[in-house]
RNA sequence: GCGGAGAUCGCAUAGUCUGGUAUUGCGCCGGCCUUGAAAGCCGGUGGUGUAAGCCUCGGGAGUUCGAAUCUCUCUCUCCGCGCCA
C-alpha cells in the first residue's frame, strides 16, 4: 500500500507510474476524492467531539464546586451530542474504509530500471551463467525421469489429497533435504538467521503482505479457524514485525526462512505444467531482508548475488531476467527472475524470484524504524533461494545420464554420505 | 479442555477498588558543561493534522455529559490441573 502522503502531495509520481504500466488513472482520482471527503467529515466530527470534551470538563468543574444547577444546564445543552457524534463517526469510518480498500489495489511505484513491456515477452536478459549441456542422447523431460525412477507418486497423491499433490520418494526425497540443508548453510554463512515460521496465518496479518485477490486464487483457507496456509515463508516472516517500531541499530534484519508452501494454483492447467513443475505444496528456502530505505537497492543486488552463487555452486545453467512493467505484480518495485535451462523442455523457466518491495508492505503492516524526525516505514525484500520442487526439476533435467539416472551436484554429495548418483526407487 | 491471574506510549512501571482525561524510570533526541567522551544538570520523546484540535491504556461493543477505571464479548500471555507428539 502506498503512503497516503504520496497521493496528497505528489500524486504525479503515481500517475506517471500508471502511465508506464498502461493502466487507468481513475482509481487514483477516486482515492484522492475519498480522502478529501473523509477529511471533511472528520473535521465536522472532531468539532462535535470538542464540544463534548469542553462540556465534560465544565461539568467536572461545576460538580467540584457543588453547583448542581449549572450541571443540569450543561447536561441539557449536550443531550443530543452523543448521537450526533456517533453518526458522524460512522460516516467517517465508512469513507476511510472505502479509501483504503481502493488504495490497497494501487500498485507499488516501479523503479526506473524496470523495462517497459506488456507481458513476459518484454522482460530483458540481464546475464547468462554456465552453458547448455551437450547431451550425446535426446534428453528426457523431468516427468519422464521421475516416472521411470519412481521418485514421485502423483497418482497416489491425487488419491490421498487431490491432483497436483504428490509423494516424493527414495533418493530424490533425500536430495531434496540435502538441497534445503545446503542452501540454508550457504545463507547462514552470509549472515542470515535461520527462521522456521508458522505455516498458517490469520486474515489480518495476511492482508498486510499480499494482494487481496490472492485470497481467492492462491491461498488455501482453513475452516472453521479462519486461517490461511502460507503460500511462501515470505508472508509470515515479513508480517512478523507488524505494528512494530524497530531500533535502527537492529537493521538490517536478514533471515533465511524454510517452510512448506501451499498454493491453490487456480486456473493453472496445461501440458507444460505436468509433473512437479507446478504443484500445490512444495518446500522453499527463502531470503528475507528488512532494512533502512537507503540500503534496499544495495540489498536487492546482494539477494541476487546470493542466488547466483548458490546456483553456480549447484552447477546449473541459467539466465537472469529483469521483469518488465507488464509482468510485474502489485507489491514489487523491481524484480529479477532466475530462469534455469531445462533441456527436456527446451526452455528457460523461472526457479527464483527476487524482489524489492520498498515500503509497500511496510506501510500496510506498519513496520517502522525510529528516526529523529519520527517513525518511517522500513523496506522489505525477498528472494527465493531454492524452491525444492522446481530445483529438483532443473537438477534432474540438466544432470541426467543416458540410462535415466541422475548425477548429484558435487556440493550436495557431502550431505548424502558422498553418494554420486541418484538411484531409482524400487517401488 | 478446566480453574486462576494478567495485557498501560520503544522497554519497564503507577493509576483500576472509589469514573473527571496517563505517572515515573530506562532508552533515545536536543541543549548546557568538556580538548573529546562519560557523568551530571535542563528540555523533548504515541498517532494524525499546516494549525486549533481530535484520537491513543490488547481488539470490539455497551453504560455515562465524561471510561485506562464500570458491564459484556473476543484475542493473546503467565500460573496450576488434565490431555498429548
Coordinates of C-alpha atoms (C1' of nucleotides) in Angstrom, one line a residue:
Chain A
X1 CA 0.0 0.0 0.0
X2 CA 1.3 3.4 -0.9
X3 CA 1.7 6.1 1.7
X4 CA -1.3 8.5 1.7
X5 CA 1.1 11.4 1.7
X6 CA 2.1 10.4 -1.8
X7 CA -1.4 10.8 -3.1
X8 CA -1.8 14.2 -1.3
X9 CA 1.5 15.8 -2.2
X10 CA 3.0 14.0 -5.1
X11 CA 0.2 12.3 -7.0
X12 CA 2.0 12.9 -10.3
X13 CA 4.5 10.2 -9.2
X14 CA 1.7 7.7 -9.1
X15 CA 0.2 9.0 -12.3
X16 CA 3.5 8.6 -14.2
X17 CA 3.8 5.1 -12.8
X18 CA 0.3 4.2 -14.0
X19 CA 1.2 5.6 -17.4
X20 CA 4.3 3.3 -17.6
X21 CA 2.1 0.3 -16.7
X22 CA -0.6 1.4 -19.1
X23 CA -3.4 1.2 -16.6
X24 CA -6.2 3.6 -15.8
X25 CA -5.6 6.6 -13.5
X26 CA -9.2 6.7 -12.4
X27 CA -8.6 4.8 -9.1
X28 CA -6.0 7.5 -8.2
X29 CA -8.6 10.2 -8.6
X30 CA -11.1 8.3 -6.6
X31 CA -8.7 7.7 -3.7
X32 CA -7.9 11.4 -3.6
X33 CA -11.6 12.3 -3.8
X34 CA -12.5 9.9 -0.9
X35 CA -9.6 11.2 1.1
X36 CA -10.9 14.8 0.8
X37 CA -14.4 13.7 1.7
X38 CA -13.0 11.8 4.7
X39 CA -11.0 14.7 5.9
X40 CA -14.0 17.0 5.7
X41 CA -16.3 14.6 7.6
X42 CA -13.5 14.0 10.2
X43 CA -13.3 17.8 10.8
X44 CA -17.1 18.0 11.4
X45 CA -16.9 15.1 13.8
X46 CA -13.9 16.5 15.7
X47 CA -15.7 19.8 16.2
X48 CA -18.6 17.9 17.9
X49 CA -16.2 15.9 20.0
X50 CA -14.5 19.1 21.1
X51 CA -17.8 20.5 22.2
X52 CA -18.4 17.3 24.2
X53 CA -14.9 17.4 25.8
X54 CA -15.4 21.0 26.8
X55 CA -18.8 20.3 28.3
X56 CA -17.4 17.3 30.2
X57 CA -14.7 19.5 31.8
X58 CA -17.3 22.1 32.7
X59 CA -19.4 19.5 34.4
X60 CA -16.5 18.2 36.4
X61 CA -15.7 21.8 37.4
X62 CA -19.3 22.6 38.4
X63 CA -19.6 19.4 40.4
X64 CA -16.4 20.2 42.3
X65 CA -18.0 23.5 43.3
X66 CA -21.3 21.8 44.2
X67 CA -23.2 23.8 41.6
X68 CA -25.9 21.2 40.6
X69 CA -28.0 23.8 38.8
X70 CA -25.1 24.6 36.4
X71 CA -24.5 20.8 35.8
X72 CA -28.2 20.4 34.8
X73 CA -27.9 23.4 32.4
X74 CA -24.9 22.0 30.6
X75 CA -26.4 18.5 30.5
X76 CA -29.5 19.8 28.7
X77 CA -27.2 21.5 26.2
X78 CA -25.3 18.4 25.2
X79 CA -28.2 15.9 25.3
X80 CA -28.2 15.1 21.6
X81 CA -24.4 15.4 21.1
X82 CA -23.7 11.7 21.7
X83 CA -26.0 10.5 18.9
X84 CA -24.6 13.2 16.5
X85 CA -21.0 12.1 17.1
X86 CA -22.0 8.5 16.6
X87 CA -23.5 9.2 13.2
X88 CA -20.6 11.4 12.0
X89 CA -18.1 8.9 13.2
X90 CA -19.8 6.1 11.3
X91 CA -19.8 8.2 8.2
X92 CA -16.1 9.0 8.5
X93 CA -15.2 5.3 9.2
X94 CA -17.1 4.2 6.1
X95 CA -15.2 6.8 3.9
X96 CA -11.9 5.7 5.3
X97 CA -12.6 2.1 4.6
X98 CA -13.6 2.8 1.0
X99 CA -10.5 4.9 0.5
X100 CA -8.1 2.3 1.8
X101 CA -9.8 -0.7 0.1
X102 CA -9.2 1.2 -3.1
X103 CA -5.7 2.3 -2.1
X104 CA -4.7 -1.3 -1.5
X105 CA -5.4 -2.2 -5.1
X106 CA -3.0 0.5 -6.4
X107 CA 0.4 -1.0 -7.2
X108 CA 3.8 0.0 -6.0
X109 CA 5.9 2.6 -7.8
X110 CA 8.2 0.9 -10.2
X111 CA 12.0 1.5 -10.2
X112 CA 13.4 3.4 -13.2
X113 CA 15.4 0.4 -14.3
X114 CA 12.2 -1.7 -14.9
X115 CA 11.9 -2.3 -18.7
X116 CA 8.7 -1.5 -20.5
X117 CA 6.6 -4.3 -21.9
X118 CA 3.1 -5.8 -22.0
X119 CA 3.9 -9.3 -20.8
X120 CA 6.8 -11.7 -20.2
X121 CA 8.0 -11.1 -23.7
X122 CA 9.1 -7.7 -22.5
X123 CA 11.4 -9.0 -19.8
X124 CA 15.1 -8.2 -20.6
X125 CA 18.0 -10.6 -20.1
X126 CA 20.5 -9.3 -17.6
X127 CA 23.1 -12.1 -17.6
X128 CA 23.7 -15.7 -18.6
X129 CA 25.7 -18.2 -16.4
X130 CA 27.1 -21.6 -17.4
X131 CA 26.4 -23.4 -20.6
X132 CA 23.9 -25.8 -22.0
X133 CA 25.0 -29.4 -21.5
X134 CA 26.0 -31.1 -24.7
X135 CA 24.0 -34.3 -24.5
X136 CA 25.0 -37.3 -26.6
X137 CA 21.4 -38.5 -26.4
X138 CA 18.0 -37.0 -26.5
X139 CA 17.4 -35.5 -23.0
X140 CA 14.2 -36.6 -21.3
X141 CA 11.8 -34.3 -19.6
X142 CA 11.6 -34.2 -15.8
X143 CA 8.3 -36.0 -15.7
X144 CA 9.7 -38.9 -17.8
X145 CA 12.6 -39.1 -15.3
X146 CA 10.6 -39.0 -12.1
X147 CA 8.3 -41.7 -13.5
X148 CA 11.0 -44.1 -14.8
X149 CA 12.8 -43.8 -11.5
X150 CA 9.7 -43.9 -9.4
X151 CA 10.8 -40.9 -7.4
X152 CA 7.4 -39.2 -7.5
X153 CA 4.0 -40.7 -7.0
X154 CA 1.4 -38.3 -8.3
X155 CA -1.4 -40.8 -8.7
X156 CA -1.4 -41.8 -5.1
X157 CA -1.0 -38.1 -4.1
X158 CA -4.3 -37.5 -6.1
X159 CA -5.9 -40.4 -4.3
X160 CA -5.0 -39.2 -0.8
X161 CA -5.3 -35.5 -1.3
X162 CA -6.1 -34.3 -4.8
X163 CA -4.5 -33.6 -8.2
X164 CA -1.1 -31.9 -8.1
X165 CA -0.3 -33.3 -4.7
X166 CA 2.5 -36.0 -4.6
X167 CA 4.6 -38.3 -2.6
X168 CA 8.4 -37.7 -3.0
X169 CA 10.3 -41.0 -2.6
X170 CA 13.8 -42.5 -2.3
X171 CA 16.9 -40.8 -3.4
X172 CA 15.1 -37.7 -4.9
X173 CA 13.5 -37.1 -1.5
X174 CA 16.9 -37.4 0.1
X175 CA 18.4 -34.9 -2.3
X176 CA 15.5 -32.6 -1.6
X177 CA 16.6 -32.5 2.1
X178 CA 20.2 -32.1 1.0
X179 CA 19.2 -29.1 -1.1
X180 CA 17.5 -27.5 1.8
X181 CA 20.4 -28.1 4.1
X182 CA 23.0 -26.8 1.5
X183 CA 21.1 -23.6 0.8
X184 CA 20.5 -22.9 4.5
X185 CA 24.2 -23.3 5.1
X186 CA 25.0 -21.1 2.1
X187 CA 22.9 -18.3 3.5
X188 CA 23.7 -18.6 7.2
X189 CA 27.4 -18.3 6.4
X190 CA 26.5 -15.0 4.8
X191 CA 24.9 -13.6 7.9
X192 CA 21.3 -14.7 7.5
X193 CA 19.5 -16.2 10.6
X194 CA 17.5 -19.4 10.0
X195 CA 13.8 -19.0 10.9
X196 CA 11.1 -21.6 10.7
X197 CA 7.7 -19.7 10.6
X198 CA 4.2 -20.9 11.3
X199 CA 2.6 -22.2 8.2
X200 CA -0.8 -20.8 8.8
X201 CA -1.7 -17.1 9.2
X202 CA -4.7 -15.1 10.3
X203 CA -6.5 -12.9 7.8
X204 CA -5.4 -9.6 9.2
X205 CA -1.7 -10.3 9.1
X206 CA -2.1 -11.8 5.7
X207 CA -3.7 -8.8 4.2
X208 CA -0.6 -6.9 5.1
X209 CA 1.6 -8.8 2.8
X210 CA -0.4 -9.8 -0.2
X211 CA -2.7 -8.7 -3.0
X212 CA -6.4 -9.1 -1.9
X213 CA -7.3 -11.2 -5.0
X214 CA -4.7 -13.8 -3.8
X215 CA -7.3 -14.9 -1.2
X216 CA -9.4 -16.3 -4.0
X217 CA -6.7 -17.7 -6.3
X218 CA -3.6 -18.5 -4.2
X219 CA -4.1 -19.3 -0.6
X220 CA -5.9 -22.3 1.0
X221 CA -8.2 -21.4 3.8
X222 CA -8.5 -23.5 6.9
X223 CA -12.1 -23.6 8.2
X224 CA -13.5 -23.2 10.8
X225 CA -10.4 -21.5 12.3
X226 CA -10.3 -18.7 9.7
X227 CA -6.7 -19.3 9.0
X228 CA -4.8 -19.4 5.7
X229 CA -2.0 -21.8 4.7
X230 CA 1.1 -19.7 3.7
X231 CA 2.0 -19.5 0.0
X232 CA 5.6 -18.7 1.0
X233 CA 7.6 -18.1 4.2
X234 CA 8.0 -14.5 2.9
X235 CA 4.5 -13.9 4.2
X236 CA 4.9 -14.8 7.9
X237 CA 8.5 -13.6 8.0
X238 CA 7.5 -10.1 6.8
X239 CA 4.3 -9.9 8.8
X240 CA 6.3 -11.0 11.9
X241 CA 7.2 -7.3 12.6
X242 CA 3.7 -6.0 12.0
X243 CA 2.9 -2.9 14.1
X244 CA 6.4 -2.7 15.5
X245 CA 8.9 0.1 15.7
X246 CA 12.4 -1.3 15.1
X247 CA 15.5 0.4 16.5
X248 CA 17.8 1.5 13.6
X249 CA 20.7 -0.3 15.2
X250 CA 18.8 -3.6 14.7
X251 CA 18.6 -3.1 10.9
X252 CA 19.1 -4.8 8.6
X253 CA 17.3 -8.0 9.7
X254 CA 18.4 -10.8 7.4
X255 CA 16.5 -14.1 7.6
X256 CA 16.6 -17.4 5.8
X257 CA 13.2 -19.0 6.1
X258 CA 12.3 -22.6 5.4
X259 CA 8.8 -23.9 5.2
X260 CA 6.3 -25.8 3.1
X261 CA 4.4 -23.6 0.7
X262 CA 0.8 -24.1 -0.3
X263 CA -0.8 -22.8 -3.5
X264 CA -4.2 -23.3 -5.0
X265 CA -3.0 -22.5 -8.5
X266 CA -6.5 -21.7 -9.6
X267 CA -6.7 -21.5 -13.4
X268 CA -3.3 -23.1 -14.0
X269 CA -3.5 -26.1 -16.4
X270 CA -1.7 -27.4 -19.5
X271 CA 0.8 -29.8 -20.7
X272 CA 3.8 -27.6 -19.7
X273 CA 2.7 -27.9 -16.1
X274 CA 2.8 -31.7 -16.0
X275 CA 5.0 -33.5 -13.4
X276 CA 6.1 -31.5 -10.3
X277 CA 6.8 -28.2 -12.0
X278 CA 3.6 -26.6 -10.7
X279 CA 2.2 -28.2 -7.6
X280 CA 0.1 -27.3 -4.6
X281 CA 2.7 -28.0 -2.0
X282 CA 6.5 -27.6 -2.1
X283 CA 9.3 -26.6 0.3
X284 CA 11.1 -23.4 -0.1
X285 CA 14.2 -21.8 1.3
X286 CA 13.7 -18.0 1.2
X287 CA 15.8 -15.0 1.8
X288 CA 14.2 -12.0 3.6
X289 CA 15.7 -8.6 4.4
X290 CA 14.1 -5.8 6.4
X291 CA 16.2 -2.7 6.1
X292 CA 16.7 1.0 6.1
X293 CA 15.2 2.6 2.9
X294 CA 18.6 4.0 1.8
X295 CA 20.0 0.5 1.7
X296 CA 17.3 -1.5 -0.1
X297 CA 18.7 -1.2 -3.6
X298 CA 22.1 -2.5 -2.5
X299 CA 20.4 -5.3 -0.6
X300 CA 18.4 -6.2 -3.7
X301 CA 21.6 -6.8 -5.6
X302 CA 23.0 -8.8 -2.6
X303 CA 20.0 -11.1 -2.7
X304 CA 20.5 -11.7 -6.4
X305 CA 24.2 -12.3 -5.9
X306 CA 23.4 -14.9 -3.1
X307 CA 21.1 -16.7 -5.6
X308 CA 23.7 -16.6 -8.3
X309 CA 26.5 -18.0 -6.1
X310 CA 24.1 -20.7 -4.9
X311 CA 23.0 -21.9 -8.3
X312 CA 26.6 -21.5 -9.7
X313 CA 27.7 -23.9 -6.8
X314 CA 25.0 -26.3 -7.9
X315 CA 26.5 -26.0 -11.4
X316 CA 23.2 -25.1 -13.0
X317 CA 23.0 -23.2 -16.3
X318 CA 20.6 -20.2 -16.0
X319 CA 19.8 -16.7 -17.1
X320 CA 18.8 -13.7 -15.0
X321 CA 15.9 -11.6 -16.4
X322 CA 14.8 -8.1 -15.4
X323 CA 11.0 -8.3 -15.1
X324 CA 9.1 -5.7 -17.2
X325 CA 6.3 -3.3 -16.3
X326 CA 3.5 -5.6 -17.7
X327 CA 4.8 -8.7 -16.0
X328 CA 5.3 -7.1 -12.5
X329 CA 2.8 -7.8 -9.7
X330 CA 1.3 -5.3 -7.3
X331 CA 3.9 -5.2 -4.5
X332 CA 7.4 -5.3 -6.1
X333 CA 9.1 -2.1 -7.3
X334 CA 11.7 -4.2 -9.2
X335 CA 12.0 -7.9 -9.7
X336 CA 14.6 -10.3 -11.1
X337 CA 13.9 -13.8 -12.1
X338 CA 16.4 -16.6 -12.3
X339 CA 15.4 -18.9 -15.1
X340 CA 17.1 -22.3 -15.3
X341 CA 17.7 -24.1 -18.6
X342 CA 15.5 -27.2 -18.9
X343 CA 16.9 -29.4 -21.7
X344 CA 13.9 -31.7 -21.6
X345 CA 11.5 -28.8 -22.0
X346 CA 14.0 -27.0 -24.3
X347 CA 13.3 -23.7 -22.5
X348 CA 14.4 -21.4 -19.7
X349 CA 12.0 -21.4 -16.9
X350 CA 11.6 -19.5 -13.6
X351 CA 13.0 -21.1 -10.5
X352 CA 13.8 -18.0 -8.4
X353 CA 12.1 -14.6 -8.0
X354 CA 14.0 -11.8 -6.3
X355 CA 12.0 -8.6 -5.3
X356 CA 12.4 -5.3 -3.7
X357 CA 9.0 -4.3 -2.2
X358 CA 10.3 -1.0 -0.9
X359 CA 7.9 0.4 1.6
X360 CA 4.8 -1.1 0.1
X361 CA 4.4 -4.0 2.6
X362 CA 5.8 -1.9 5.5
X363 CA 3.1 0.8 5.1
X364 CA 0.3 -1.7 5.3
X365 CA 1.9 -3.7 8.1
X366 CA 3.1 -0.6 10.0
X367 CA 6.6 -1.8 10.3
X368 CA 8.7 1.3 11.0
X369 CA 12.1 2.3 12.3
X370 CA 12.9 5.1 14.6
X371 CA 14.3 8.4 13.2
X372 CA 14.9 11.8 14.9
X373 CA 12.1 13.2 12.8
X374 CA 9.6 10.4 13.7
X375 CA 9.0 6.9 12.7
X376 CA 9.3 5.9 9.0
X377 CA 8.5 2.7 7.1
X378 CA 11.2 0.2 6.6
X379 CA 11.9 -1.5 3.2
X380 CA 11.2 -5.2 2.7
X381 CA 12.9 -7.5 0.2
X382 CA 12.5 -11.2 -0.5
X383 CA 14.1 -13.7 -2.8
X384 CA 13.8 -17.4 -3.4
X385 CA 17.0 -19.3 -2.6
X386 CA 15.7 -22.8 -3.5
X387 CA 12.1 -23.8 -4.2
X388 CA 12.7 -27.5 -3.9
X389 CA 10.2 -29.0 -6.5
X390 CA 11.5 -26.7 -9.2
X391 CA 15.1 -27.0 -8.1
X392 CA 14.7 -30.8 -8.5
X393 CA 13.3 -30.4 -12.0
X394 CA 16.3 -28.2 -13.0
X395 CA 18.8 -30.5 -11.5
X396 CA 17.5 -33.8 -12.8
X397 CA 17.0 -32.4 -16.3
X398 CA 20.4 -30.9 -16.5
X399 CA 22.3 -33.8 -14.8
X400 CA 20.5 -36.7 -16.4
X401 CA 22.5 -39.7 -17.7
X402 CA 21.8 -41.8 -20.7
X403 CA 20.4 -44.6 -18.6
X404 CA 17.9 -42.3 -16.9
X405 CA 19.7 -42.0 -13.6
X406 CA 21.0 -38.6 -12.4
X407 CA 24.3 -37.2 -11.4
X408 CA 24.2 -35.5 -7.9
X409 CA 25.7 -32.0 -7.9
X410 CA 29.1 -32.1 -6.1
X411 CA 28.2 -29.6 -3.4
X412 CA 25.3 -31.8 -2.3
X413 CA 27.2 -35.1 -2.0
X414 CA 28.6 -34.3 1.4
X415 CA 25.0 -34.0 2.6
X416 CA 24.3 -37.5 1.1
X417 CA 27.2 -39.5 2.6
X418 CA 29.3 -39.0 -0.6
X419 CA 26.7 -40.6 -2.9
X420 CA 27.3 -39.5 -6.6
X421 CA 24.3 -40.9 -8.5
X422 CA 20.6 -40.8 -7.7
X423 CA 19.4 -44.4 -8.0
X424 CA 15.9 -45.4 -9.0
X425 CA 13.4 -46.2 -6.3
X426 CA 12.4 -49.9 -6.2
X427 CA 8.6 -49.4 -5.8
Chain B
rG1 C1' -10.4 -28.7 27.9
rC2 C1' -10.9 -26.8 33.3
rG3 C1' -9.6 -23.1 37.2
rG4 C1' -6.9 -18.6 38.5
rA5 C1' -4.0 -14.1 37.3
rG6 C1' -2.9 -10.6 33.7
rA7 C1' -2.3 -7.1 28.8
rU8 C1' -1.0 0.7 30.2
rC9 C1' 3.4 5.3 24.7
rG10 C1' 10.3 1.7 22.1
rC11 C1' 11.1 -1.2 27.1
rA12 C1' 9.7 -1.3 32.2
rU13 C1' 6.2 0.7 35.6
rA14 C1' 1.9 3.8 38.6
rG15 C1' -3.1 4.7 38.2
rU16 C1' -8.2 0.5 38.1
rC17 C1' -11.4 -1.0 44.3
rU18 C1' -14.0 4.8 44.8
rG19 C1' -15.2 7.3 36.6
rG20 C1' -13.2 13.7 35.7
rU21 C1' -9.0 12.7 30.6
rA22 C1' -1.9 8.6 31.5
rU23 C1' 2.7 8.7 36.5
rU24 C1' 7.7 7.6 37.0
rG25 C1' 12.2 5.2 35.4
rC26 C1' 15.3 3.3 31.3
rG27 C1' 16.5 4.0 26.4
rC28 C1' 16.5 7.7 22.5
rC29 C1' 17.0 13.0 20.6
rG30 C1' 18.5 18.1 21.6
rG31 C1' 21.0 21.8 24.9
rC32 C1' 24.5 23.2 28.9
rC33 C1' 29.3 21.7 30.7
rU34 C1' 34.0 19.3 28.4
rU35 C1' 40.1 19.4 24.3
rG36 C1' 36.8 15.0 23.2
rA37 C1' 33.8 11.4 25.7
rA38 C1' 31.4 9.8 30.2
rA39 C1' 28.9 11.5 34.4
rG40 C1' 25.8 15.4 36.0
rC41 C1' 22.0 19.1 35.0
rC42 C1' 17.8 21.2 31.8
rG43 C1' 14.3 20.2 28.0
rG44 C1' 11.9 16.9 24.5
rU45 C1' 10.3 11.9 23.3
rG46 C1' 2.4 7.7 21.0
rG47 C1' -0.7 8.7 16.2
rU48 C1' -2.9 12.3 12.9
rG49 C1' -3.2 17.2 11.1
rU50 C1' -0.2 23.5 8.3
rA51 C1' -2.7 24.5 12.8
rA52 C1' -6.6 24.9 16.5
rG53 C1' -7.8 20.3 17.7
rC54 C1' -9.0 15.2 17.7
rC55 C1' -7.5 10.3 18.8
rU56 C1' -4.4 6.8 22.0
rC57 C1' -4.2 2.3 28.2
rG58 C1' -4.7 -5.7 23.8
rG59 C1' -9.4 -5.7 19.9
rG60 C1' -14.8 -4.8 19.5
rA61 C1' -19.4 -3.4 21.8
rG62 C1' -22.2 -1.1 25.9
rU63 C1' -23.5 2.3 30.3
rU64 C1' -22.3 7.7 31.0
rC65 C1' -22.2 14.6 29.9
rG66 C1' -17.5 12.1 30.6
rA67 C1' -14.3 5.3 30.7
rA68 C1' -7.3 3.1 31.4
rU69 C1' -11.1 2.9 35.5
rC70 C1' -17.8 0.0 35.4
rU71 C1' -20.5 -4.1 32.2
rC72 C1' -20.4 -7.7 28.1
rU73 C1' -17.5 -10.1 24.4
rC74 C1' -13.3 -11.7 21.7
rU75 C1' -7.9 -12.4 21.3
rC76 C1' -3.3 -13.2 23.5
rU77 C1' 0.2 -14.1 27.7
rC78 C1' 1.5 -16.3 32.5
rC79 C1' 0.5 -20.0 36.7
rG80 C1' -1.9 -24.7 38.2
rC81 C1' -4.6 -29.2 36.7
rG82 C1' -5.9 -32.6 32.7
rC83 C1' -4.6 -34.5 27.8
rC84 C1' -0.7 -35.1 24.3
rA85 C1' 3.9 -35.6 19.6

